[in-house]
Short mmCIF file of C-alpha atoms and ligand atoms in Angstrom, two decimals:
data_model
loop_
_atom_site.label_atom_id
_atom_site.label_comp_id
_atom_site.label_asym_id
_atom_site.label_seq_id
_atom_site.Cartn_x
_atom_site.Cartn_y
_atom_site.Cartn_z
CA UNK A 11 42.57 47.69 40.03
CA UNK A 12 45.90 46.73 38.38
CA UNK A 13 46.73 43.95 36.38
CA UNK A 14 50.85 43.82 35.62
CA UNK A 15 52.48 41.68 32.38
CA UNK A 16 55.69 40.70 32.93
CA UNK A 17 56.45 37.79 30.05
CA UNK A 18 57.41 37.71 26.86
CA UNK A 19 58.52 41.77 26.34
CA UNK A 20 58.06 41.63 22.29
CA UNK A 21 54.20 40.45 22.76
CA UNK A 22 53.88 43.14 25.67
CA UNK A 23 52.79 45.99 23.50
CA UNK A 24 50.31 43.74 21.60
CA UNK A 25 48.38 42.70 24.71
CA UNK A 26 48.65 46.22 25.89
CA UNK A 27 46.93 47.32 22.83
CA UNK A 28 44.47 44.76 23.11
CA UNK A 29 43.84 45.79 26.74
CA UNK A 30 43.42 49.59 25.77
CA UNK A 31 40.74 48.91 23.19
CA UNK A 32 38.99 46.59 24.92
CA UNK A 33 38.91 47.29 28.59
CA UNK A 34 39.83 51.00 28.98
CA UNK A 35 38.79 51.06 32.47
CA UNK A 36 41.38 48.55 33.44
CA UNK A 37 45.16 50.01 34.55
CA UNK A 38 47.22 47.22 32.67
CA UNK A 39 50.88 47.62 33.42
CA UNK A 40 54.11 45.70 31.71
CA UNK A 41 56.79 44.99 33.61
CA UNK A 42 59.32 46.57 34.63
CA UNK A 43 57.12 50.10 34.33
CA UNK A 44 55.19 48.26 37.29
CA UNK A 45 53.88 51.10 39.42
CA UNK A 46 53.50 50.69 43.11
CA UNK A 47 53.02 46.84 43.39
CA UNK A 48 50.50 46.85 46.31
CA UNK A 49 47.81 48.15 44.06
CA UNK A 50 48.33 44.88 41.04
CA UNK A 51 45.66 42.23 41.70
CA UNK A 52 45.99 40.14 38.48
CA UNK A 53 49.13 39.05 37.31
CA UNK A 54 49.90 38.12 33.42
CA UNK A 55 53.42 36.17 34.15
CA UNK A 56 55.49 32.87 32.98
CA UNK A 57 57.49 32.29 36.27
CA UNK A 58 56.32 33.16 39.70
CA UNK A 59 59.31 34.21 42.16
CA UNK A 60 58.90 33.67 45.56
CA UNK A 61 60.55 36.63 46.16
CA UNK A 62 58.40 38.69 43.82
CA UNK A 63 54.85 37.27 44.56
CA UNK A 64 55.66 38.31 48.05
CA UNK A 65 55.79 41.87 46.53
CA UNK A 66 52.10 41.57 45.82
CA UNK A 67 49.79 41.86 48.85
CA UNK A 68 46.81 42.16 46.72
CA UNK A 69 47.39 39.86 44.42
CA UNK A 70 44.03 37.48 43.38
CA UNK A 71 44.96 35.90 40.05
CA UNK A 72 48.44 34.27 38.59
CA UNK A 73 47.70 33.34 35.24
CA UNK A 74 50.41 31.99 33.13
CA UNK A 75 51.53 33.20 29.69
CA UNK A 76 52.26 29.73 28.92
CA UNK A 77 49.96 26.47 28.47
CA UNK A 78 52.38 24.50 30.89
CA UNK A 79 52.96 25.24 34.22
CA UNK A 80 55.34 22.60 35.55
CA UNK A 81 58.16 25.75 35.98
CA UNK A 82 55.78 27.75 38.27
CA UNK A 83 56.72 27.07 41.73
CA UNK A 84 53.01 26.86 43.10
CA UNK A 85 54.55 26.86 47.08
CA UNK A 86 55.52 30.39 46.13
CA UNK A 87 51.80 31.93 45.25
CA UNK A 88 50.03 31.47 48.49
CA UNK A 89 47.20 28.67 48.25
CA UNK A 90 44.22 30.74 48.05
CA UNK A 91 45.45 32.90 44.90
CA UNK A 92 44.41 30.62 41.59
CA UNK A 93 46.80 29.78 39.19
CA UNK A 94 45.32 29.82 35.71
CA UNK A 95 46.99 28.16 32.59
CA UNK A 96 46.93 29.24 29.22
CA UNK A 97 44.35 27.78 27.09
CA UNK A 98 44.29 29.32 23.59
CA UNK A 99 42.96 29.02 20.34
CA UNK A 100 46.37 30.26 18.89
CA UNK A 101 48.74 27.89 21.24
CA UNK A 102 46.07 24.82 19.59
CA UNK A 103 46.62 25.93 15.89
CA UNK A 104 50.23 26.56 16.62
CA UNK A 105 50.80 22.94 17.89
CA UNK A 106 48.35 21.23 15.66
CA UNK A 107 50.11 23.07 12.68
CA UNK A 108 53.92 21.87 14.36
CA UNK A 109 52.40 18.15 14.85
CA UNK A 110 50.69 18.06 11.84
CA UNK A 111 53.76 18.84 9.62
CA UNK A 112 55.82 16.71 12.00
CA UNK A 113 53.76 12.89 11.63
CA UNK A 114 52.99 13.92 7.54
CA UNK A 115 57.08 14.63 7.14
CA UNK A 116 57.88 11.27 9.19
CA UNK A 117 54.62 9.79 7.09
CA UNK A 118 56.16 11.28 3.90
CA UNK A 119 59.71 10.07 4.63
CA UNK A 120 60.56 13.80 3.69
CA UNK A 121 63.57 13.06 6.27
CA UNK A 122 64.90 10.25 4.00
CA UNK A 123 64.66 12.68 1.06
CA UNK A 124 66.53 15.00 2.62
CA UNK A 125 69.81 12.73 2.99
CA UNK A 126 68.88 11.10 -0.40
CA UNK A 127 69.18 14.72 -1.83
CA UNK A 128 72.57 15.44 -0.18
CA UNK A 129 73.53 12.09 -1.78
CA UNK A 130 71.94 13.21 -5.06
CA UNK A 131 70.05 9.92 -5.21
CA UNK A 132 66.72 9.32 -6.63
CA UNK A 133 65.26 6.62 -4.95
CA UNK A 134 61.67 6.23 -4.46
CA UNK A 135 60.36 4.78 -1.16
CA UNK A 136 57.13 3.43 -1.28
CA UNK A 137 54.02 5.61 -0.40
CA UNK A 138 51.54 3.91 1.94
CA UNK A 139 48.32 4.79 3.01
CA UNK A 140 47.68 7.14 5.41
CA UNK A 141 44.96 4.59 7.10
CA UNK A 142 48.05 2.20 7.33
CA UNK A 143 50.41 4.36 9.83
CA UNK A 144 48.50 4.38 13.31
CA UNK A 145 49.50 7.56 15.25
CA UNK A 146 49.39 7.59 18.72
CA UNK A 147 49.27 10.79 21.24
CA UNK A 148 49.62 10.70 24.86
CA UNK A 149 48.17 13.07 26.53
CA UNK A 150 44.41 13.64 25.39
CA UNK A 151 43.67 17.83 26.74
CA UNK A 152 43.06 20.51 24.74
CA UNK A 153 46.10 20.35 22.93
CA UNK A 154 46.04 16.60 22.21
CA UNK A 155 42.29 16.95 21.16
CA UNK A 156 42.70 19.11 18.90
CA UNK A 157 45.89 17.50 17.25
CA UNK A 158 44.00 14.22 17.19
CA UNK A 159 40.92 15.84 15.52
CA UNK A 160 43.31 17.27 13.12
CA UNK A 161 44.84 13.99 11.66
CA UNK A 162 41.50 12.37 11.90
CA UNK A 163 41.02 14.59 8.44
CA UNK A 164 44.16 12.69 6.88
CA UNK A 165 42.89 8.97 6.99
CA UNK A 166 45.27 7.50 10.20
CA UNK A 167 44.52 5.32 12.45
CA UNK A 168 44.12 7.33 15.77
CA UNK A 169 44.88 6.26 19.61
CA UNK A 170 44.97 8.53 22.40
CA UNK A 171 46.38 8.16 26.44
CA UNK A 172 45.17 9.96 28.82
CA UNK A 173 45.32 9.63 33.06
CA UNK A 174 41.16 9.56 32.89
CA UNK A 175 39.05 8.20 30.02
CA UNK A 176 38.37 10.61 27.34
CA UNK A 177 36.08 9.77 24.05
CA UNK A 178 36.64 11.16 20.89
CA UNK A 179 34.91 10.75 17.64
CA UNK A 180 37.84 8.62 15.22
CA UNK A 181 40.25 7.81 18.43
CA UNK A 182 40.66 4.02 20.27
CA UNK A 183 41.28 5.67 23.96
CA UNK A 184 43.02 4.09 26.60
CA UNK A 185 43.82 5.17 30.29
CA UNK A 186 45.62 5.26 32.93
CA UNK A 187 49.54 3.37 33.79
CA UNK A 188 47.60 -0.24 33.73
CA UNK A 189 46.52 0.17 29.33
CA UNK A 190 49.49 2.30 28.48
CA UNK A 191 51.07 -0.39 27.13
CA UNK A 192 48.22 -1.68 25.33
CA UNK A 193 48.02 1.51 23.91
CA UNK A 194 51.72 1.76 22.80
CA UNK A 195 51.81 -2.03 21.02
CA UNK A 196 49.98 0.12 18.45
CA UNK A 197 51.47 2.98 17.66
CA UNK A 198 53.48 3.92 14.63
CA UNK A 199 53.81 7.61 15.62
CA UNK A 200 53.94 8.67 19.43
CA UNK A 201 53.03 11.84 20.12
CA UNK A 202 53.85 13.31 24.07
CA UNK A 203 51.84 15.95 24.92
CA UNK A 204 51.03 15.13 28.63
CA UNK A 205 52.03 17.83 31.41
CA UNK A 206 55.22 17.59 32.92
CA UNK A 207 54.49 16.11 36.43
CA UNK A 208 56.15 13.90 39.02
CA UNK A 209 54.11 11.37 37.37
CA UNK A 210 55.21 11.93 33.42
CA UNK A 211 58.66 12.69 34.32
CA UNK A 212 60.93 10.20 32.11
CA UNK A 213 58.07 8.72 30.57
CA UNK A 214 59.91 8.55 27.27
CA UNK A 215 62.37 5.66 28.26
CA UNK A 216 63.57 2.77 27.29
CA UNK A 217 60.55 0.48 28.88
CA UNK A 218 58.30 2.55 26.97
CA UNK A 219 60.18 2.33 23.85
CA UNK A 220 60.17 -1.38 23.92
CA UNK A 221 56.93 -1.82 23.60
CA UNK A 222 56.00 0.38 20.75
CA UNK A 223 56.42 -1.38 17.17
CA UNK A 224 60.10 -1.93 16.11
CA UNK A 225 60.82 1.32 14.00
CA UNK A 226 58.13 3.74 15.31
CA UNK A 227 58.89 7.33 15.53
CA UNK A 228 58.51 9.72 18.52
CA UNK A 229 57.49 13.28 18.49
CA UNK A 230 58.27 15.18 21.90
CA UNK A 231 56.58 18.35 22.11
CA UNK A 232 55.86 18.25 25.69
CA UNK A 233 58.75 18.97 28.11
CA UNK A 234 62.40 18.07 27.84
CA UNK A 235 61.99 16.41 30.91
CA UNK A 236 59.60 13.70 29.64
CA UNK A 237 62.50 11.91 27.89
CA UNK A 238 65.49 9.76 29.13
CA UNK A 239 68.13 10.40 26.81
CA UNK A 240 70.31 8.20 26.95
CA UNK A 241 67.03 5.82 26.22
CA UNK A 242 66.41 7.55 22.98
CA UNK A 243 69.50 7.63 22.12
CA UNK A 244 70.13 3.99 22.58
CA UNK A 245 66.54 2.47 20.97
CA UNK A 246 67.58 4.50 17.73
CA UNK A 247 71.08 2.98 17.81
CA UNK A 248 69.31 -0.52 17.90
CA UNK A 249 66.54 0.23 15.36
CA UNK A 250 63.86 -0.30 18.07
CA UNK A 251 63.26 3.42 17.09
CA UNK A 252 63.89 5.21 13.64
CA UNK A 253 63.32 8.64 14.60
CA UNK A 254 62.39 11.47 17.04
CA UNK A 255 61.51 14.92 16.23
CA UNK A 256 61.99 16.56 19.60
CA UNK A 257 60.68 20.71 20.18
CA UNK A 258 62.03 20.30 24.11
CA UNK A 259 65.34 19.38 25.40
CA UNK A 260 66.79 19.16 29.35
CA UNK A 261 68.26 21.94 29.61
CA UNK A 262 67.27 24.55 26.83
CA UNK A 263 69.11 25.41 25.13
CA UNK A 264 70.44 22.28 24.16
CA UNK A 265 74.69 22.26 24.95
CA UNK A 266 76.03 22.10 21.93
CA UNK A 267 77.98 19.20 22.72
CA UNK A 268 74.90 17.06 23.68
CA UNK A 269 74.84 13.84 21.17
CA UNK A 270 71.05 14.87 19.84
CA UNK A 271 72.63 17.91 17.54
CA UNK A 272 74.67 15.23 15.62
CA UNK A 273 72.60 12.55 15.68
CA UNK A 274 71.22 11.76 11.54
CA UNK A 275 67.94 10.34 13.11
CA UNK A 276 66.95 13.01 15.36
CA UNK A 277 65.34 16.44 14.24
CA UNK A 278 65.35 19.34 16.61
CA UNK A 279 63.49 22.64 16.61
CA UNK A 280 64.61 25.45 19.53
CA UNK A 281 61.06 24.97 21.77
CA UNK A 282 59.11 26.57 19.02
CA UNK A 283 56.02 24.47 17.94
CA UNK A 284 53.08 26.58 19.93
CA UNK A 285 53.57 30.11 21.56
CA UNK A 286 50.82 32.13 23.18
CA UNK A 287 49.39 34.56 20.60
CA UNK A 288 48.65 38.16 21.98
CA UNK A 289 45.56 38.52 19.54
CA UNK A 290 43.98 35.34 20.65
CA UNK A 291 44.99 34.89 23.85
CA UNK A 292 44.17 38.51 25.22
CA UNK A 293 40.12 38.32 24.31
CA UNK A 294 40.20 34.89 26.63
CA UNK A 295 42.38 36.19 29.42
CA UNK A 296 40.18 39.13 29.81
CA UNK A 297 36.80 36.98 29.58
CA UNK A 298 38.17 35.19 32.18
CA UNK A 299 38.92 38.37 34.41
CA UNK A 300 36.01 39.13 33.86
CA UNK A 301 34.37 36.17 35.53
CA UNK A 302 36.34 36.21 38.29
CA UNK A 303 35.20 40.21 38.81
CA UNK A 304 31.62 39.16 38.72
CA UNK A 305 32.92 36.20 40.93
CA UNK A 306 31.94 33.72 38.64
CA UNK A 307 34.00 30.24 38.63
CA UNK A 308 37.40 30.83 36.60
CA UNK A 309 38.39 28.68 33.96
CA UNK A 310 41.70 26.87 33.38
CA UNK A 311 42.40 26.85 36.92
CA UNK A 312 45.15 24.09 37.59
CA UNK A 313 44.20 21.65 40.50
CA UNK A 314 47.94 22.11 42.19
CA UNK A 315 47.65 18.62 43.85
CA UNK A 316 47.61 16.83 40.27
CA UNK A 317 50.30 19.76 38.97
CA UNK A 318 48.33 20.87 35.63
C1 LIG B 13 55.01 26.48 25.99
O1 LIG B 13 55.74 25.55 26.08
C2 LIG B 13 53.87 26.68 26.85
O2 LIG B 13 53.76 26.00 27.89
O3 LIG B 13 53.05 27.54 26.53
#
């Protein structure tokens, strides 16, 4: 019983580790020292080839390296082998820490201070409240739970989006396309963290922009995707919007020649705020091998109709 990695090659030899110490009896391969493919039945991977699936007749898992999986092509893994996403306390801390130090920077007006420095001024902005900025996140999983619990501990004002209903202690939720815009009216601070589906695609536009407070900020660290461009581009011209912090761009890398690099109001890190963590990530992925060996129910299995 084989299991093959083929992501990330500078993690490979920490989850190999992990998988020697822990689970011995297991063959665990990285890619491209594969062995003969027929025998791999689990596969640790962040893309899915048609071409290369095909190569594995045994195959019973995919589980990806990554929390999204809107790049996977699922017609290429045949229907009955599950495709498990990555769910992981160190992809959470990763993008609470990235979020985190995103809205309290924006909060801070650390951005202003930065041009203010170049300028050599001092000039003071004034400092209010944390209960008087009300951050919003769309997108209300594991990832968006957690960064909502998070801020909770700083004093804002919380509101969360989500396609179903979800509670949390500290958080005004809203649902669904019909109180999006409800939800938006409030927010100081947006926050995408949905999945990238047919149905998220270009949420960030200028509709959406419009109906968030004149001046709020956006924080994209869901999928390049997500955003019209030109939309951003033209509700920070008008003031409607007076920043984004964006983690994702379409395409990545960003060509340099794209109007975001030299834009003063937008901030841009290279798809950086979360990564999967071999030490945290390997304990889970095997639990959940596990399960599936004693035929237990797996978890994190995406529901390819809905596309997360
Ligand atoms: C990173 O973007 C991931 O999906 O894990």
């Amino acid at each position: 019983m084989s299991i093959l990695y083929r992501s990330d090659a500078p993690r490979a030899a920490a989850w190999a580790s992990y998988f020697a110490e822990h689970a011995p009896e297991l063959d665990f391969r990285v890619w491209p020292d594969a062995g003969n493919l027929d025998e791999v039945e689990y596969l640790i991977a962040w893309q899915a080839p048609a071409e290369f699936i095909a190569k594995l007749p045994r195959l019973k898992v995919f589980f990806s390296s990554g929390a999204g999986v809107d790049h996977v092509d699922f017609s290429a893994v045949p229907k009955h082998i599950p495709i498990v996403r990555m769910v992981e306390p160190g992809i959470i801390d990763g993008m609470v820490e990235y979020v985190s130090l995103a809205v309290l920077a924006l909060h801070r007006d650390f951005f202003d201070y930065v041009a203010a420095k170049a300028a050599r001024t001092w000039d003071p902005l004034e400092v209010p409240p944390a209960s008087a900025r009300t951050i919003g996140v769309m997108g209300m999983g594991s990832l968006g739970s957690a960064v909502l619990q998070r801020l909770a501990n700083y004093g804002f004002r919380l509101r969360g989006w989500n396609r179903s209903l979800r509670h949390l202690d500290n958080v005004e939720s809203f649902a669904g396309p019909d109180q999006l815009q409800h939800f938006l009216k409030g927010c100081d601070i947006l926050i995408c963290l949905v999945p990238l589906t047919s149905a998220t695609k270009g949420i960030l536009n200028r509709k959406l922009f419009s109906a968030l407070p004149a001046g709020a900020s956006l924080i994209n660290v869901g999928r390049g995707p997500h955003l019209v461009d030109a939309d951003l581009l033209e509700a920070l011209d008008s003031g409607q919007l007076s920043r984004a912090i964006l983690d994702v761009t379409d395409p990545e890398p960003l060509p340099a020649e794209h109007p975001f690099w030299a834009h003063p109001r937008v901030f841009l890190t290279p798809h950086v705020a979360s990564m999967t963590q071999p030490e945290s990530a390997a304990p889970i992925l095997l639990d959940n091998l596990r399960r599936h060996q004693r035929g237990e129910a797996l978890l994190n299995v995406i529901d390819r109709s809905r596309g997360y």
